[in-house]
Tab-separated table of C-alpha atoms in Angstrom:
chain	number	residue	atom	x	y	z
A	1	UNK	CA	3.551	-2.818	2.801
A	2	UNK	CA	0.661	-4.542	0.510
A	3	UNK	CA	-1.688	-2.739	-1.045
A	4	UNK	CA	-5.332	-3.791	-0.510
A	5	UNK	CA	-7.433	-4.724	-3.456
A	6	UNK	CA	-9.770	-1.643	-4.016
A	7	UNK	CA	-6.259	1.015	-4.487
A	8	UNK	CA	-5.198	-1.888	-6.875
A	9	UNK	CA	-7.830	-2.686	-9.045
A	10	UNK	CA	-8.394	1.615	-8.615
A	11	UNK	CA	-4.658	2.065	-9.934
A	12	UNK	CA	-5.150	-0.657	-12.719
A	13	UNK	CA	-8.355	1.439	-13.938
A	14	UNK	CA	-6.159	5.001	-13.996
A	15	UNK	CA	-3.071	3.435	-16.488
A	16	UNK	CA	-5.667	1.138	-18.161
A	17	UNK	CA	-5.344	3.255	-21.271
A	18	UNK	CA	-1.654	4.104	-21.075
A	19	UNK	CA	-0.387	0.622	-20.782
A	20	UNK	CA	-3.516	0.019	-23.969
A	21	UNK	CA	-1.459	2.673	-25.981
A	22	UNK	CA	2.163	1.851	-25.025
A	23	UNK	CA	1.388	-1.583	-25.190
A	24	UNK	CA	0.938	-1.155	-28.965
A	25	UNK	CA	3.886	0.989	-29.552
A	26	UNK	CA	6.349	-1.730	-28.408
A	27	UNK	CA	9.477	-1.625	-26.152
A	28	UNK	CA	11.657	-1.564	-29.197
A	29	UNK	CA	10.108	1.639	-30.597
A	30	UNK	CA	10.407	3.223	-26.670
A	31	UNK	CA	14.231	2.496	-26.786
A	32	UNK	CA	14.491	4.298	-30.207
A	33	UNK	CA	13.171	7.123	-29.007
A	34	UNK	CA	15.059	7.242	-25.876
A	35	UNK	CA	18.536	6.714	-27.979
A	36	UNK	CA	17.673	9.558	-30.240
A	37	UNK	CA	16.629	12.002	-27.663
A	38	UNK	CA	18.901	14.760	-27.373
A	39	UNK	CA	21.103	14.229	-24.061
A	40	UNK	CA	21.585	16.251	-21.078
A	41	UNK	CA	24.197	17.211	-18.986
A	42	UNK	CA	24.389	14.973	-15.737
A	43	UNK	CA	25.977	17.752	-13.782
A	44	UNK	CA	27.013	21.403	-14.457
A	45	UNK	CA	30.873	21.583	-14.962
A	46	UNK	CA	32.932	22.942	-12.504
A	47	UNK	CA	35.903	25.652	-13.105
A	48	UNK	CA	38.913	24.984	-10.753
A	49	UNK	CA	39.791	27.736	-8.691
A	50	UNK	CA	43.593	28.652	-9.187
Protein backbone atom coordinates (compact mmCIF):
# COMPACT_ATOMS: atom_id res chain seq x y z
CA UNK A 1 0.00 0.00 0.00
CA UNK A 2 1.36 3.70 -1.02
CA UNK A 3 1.51 6.21 1.19
CA UNK A 4 -0.10 9.53 0.17
CA UNK A 5 1.98 12.63 0.04
CA UNK A 6 0.97 14.62 3.25
CA UNK A 7 2.14 11.21 5.82
CA UNK A 8 5.30 11.42 3.54
CA UNK A 9 6.46 14.72 3.38
CA UNK A 10 4.96 14.57 7.47
CA UNK A 11 7.44 11.52 8.09
CA UNK A 12 10.35 13.29 6.13
CA UNK A 13 9.82 16.44 8.57
CA UNK A 14 9.94 13.99 11.96
CA UNK A 15 13.67 12.19 10.93
CA UNK A 16 14.70 15.47 9.20
CA UNK A 17 17.19 16.01 11.99
CA UNK A 18 18.21 12.42 12.63
CA UNK A 19 19.14 11.56 9.14
CA UNK A 20 20.99 15.66 9.43
CA UNK A 21 23.02 14.14 12.41
CA UNK A 22 23.67 10.54 11.26
CA UNK A 23 24.25 11.74 7.99
CA UNK A 24 27.41 13.43 9.33
CA UNK A 25 28.58 10.64 11.44
CA UNK A 26 29.04 8.29 8.44
CA UNK A 27 28.14 4.58 7.89
CA UNK A 28 31.69 3.62 8.60
CA UNK A 29 31.70 5.16 12.10
CA UNK A 30 27.93 3.31 12.69
CA UNK A 31 29.61 -0.11 11.87
CA UNK A 32 32.42 0.64 14.43
CA UNK A 33 30.25 1.09 16.93
CA UNK A 34 28.10 -1.78 16.23
CA UNK A 35 31.40 -4.20 16.10
CA UNK A 36 32.53 -2.94 19.43
CA UNK A 37 29.30 -3.18 21.22
CA UNK A 38 29.30 -5.73 23.74
CA UNK A 39 27.24 -8.87 22.36
CA UNK A 40 24.29 -10.62 23.58
CA UNK A 41 23.17 -13.90 23.92
CA UNK A 42 20.77 -14.95 20.96
CA UNK A 43 19.01 -17.45 23.13
CA UNK A 44 19.24 -18.62 26.80
CA UNK A 45 21.09 -22.04 26.96
CA UNK A 46 19.35 -24.98 27.61
CA UNK A 47 20.43 -27.86 30.28
CA UNK A 48 19.56 -31.40 28.96
CA UNK A 49 17.44 -33.28 31.10
CA UNK A 50 19.11 -36.74 31.98
Amino acid sequence: MKRKQAEQDRARSQYAELTKHYRAIGPAAIVAALICAPKKDKAPKRVKAA
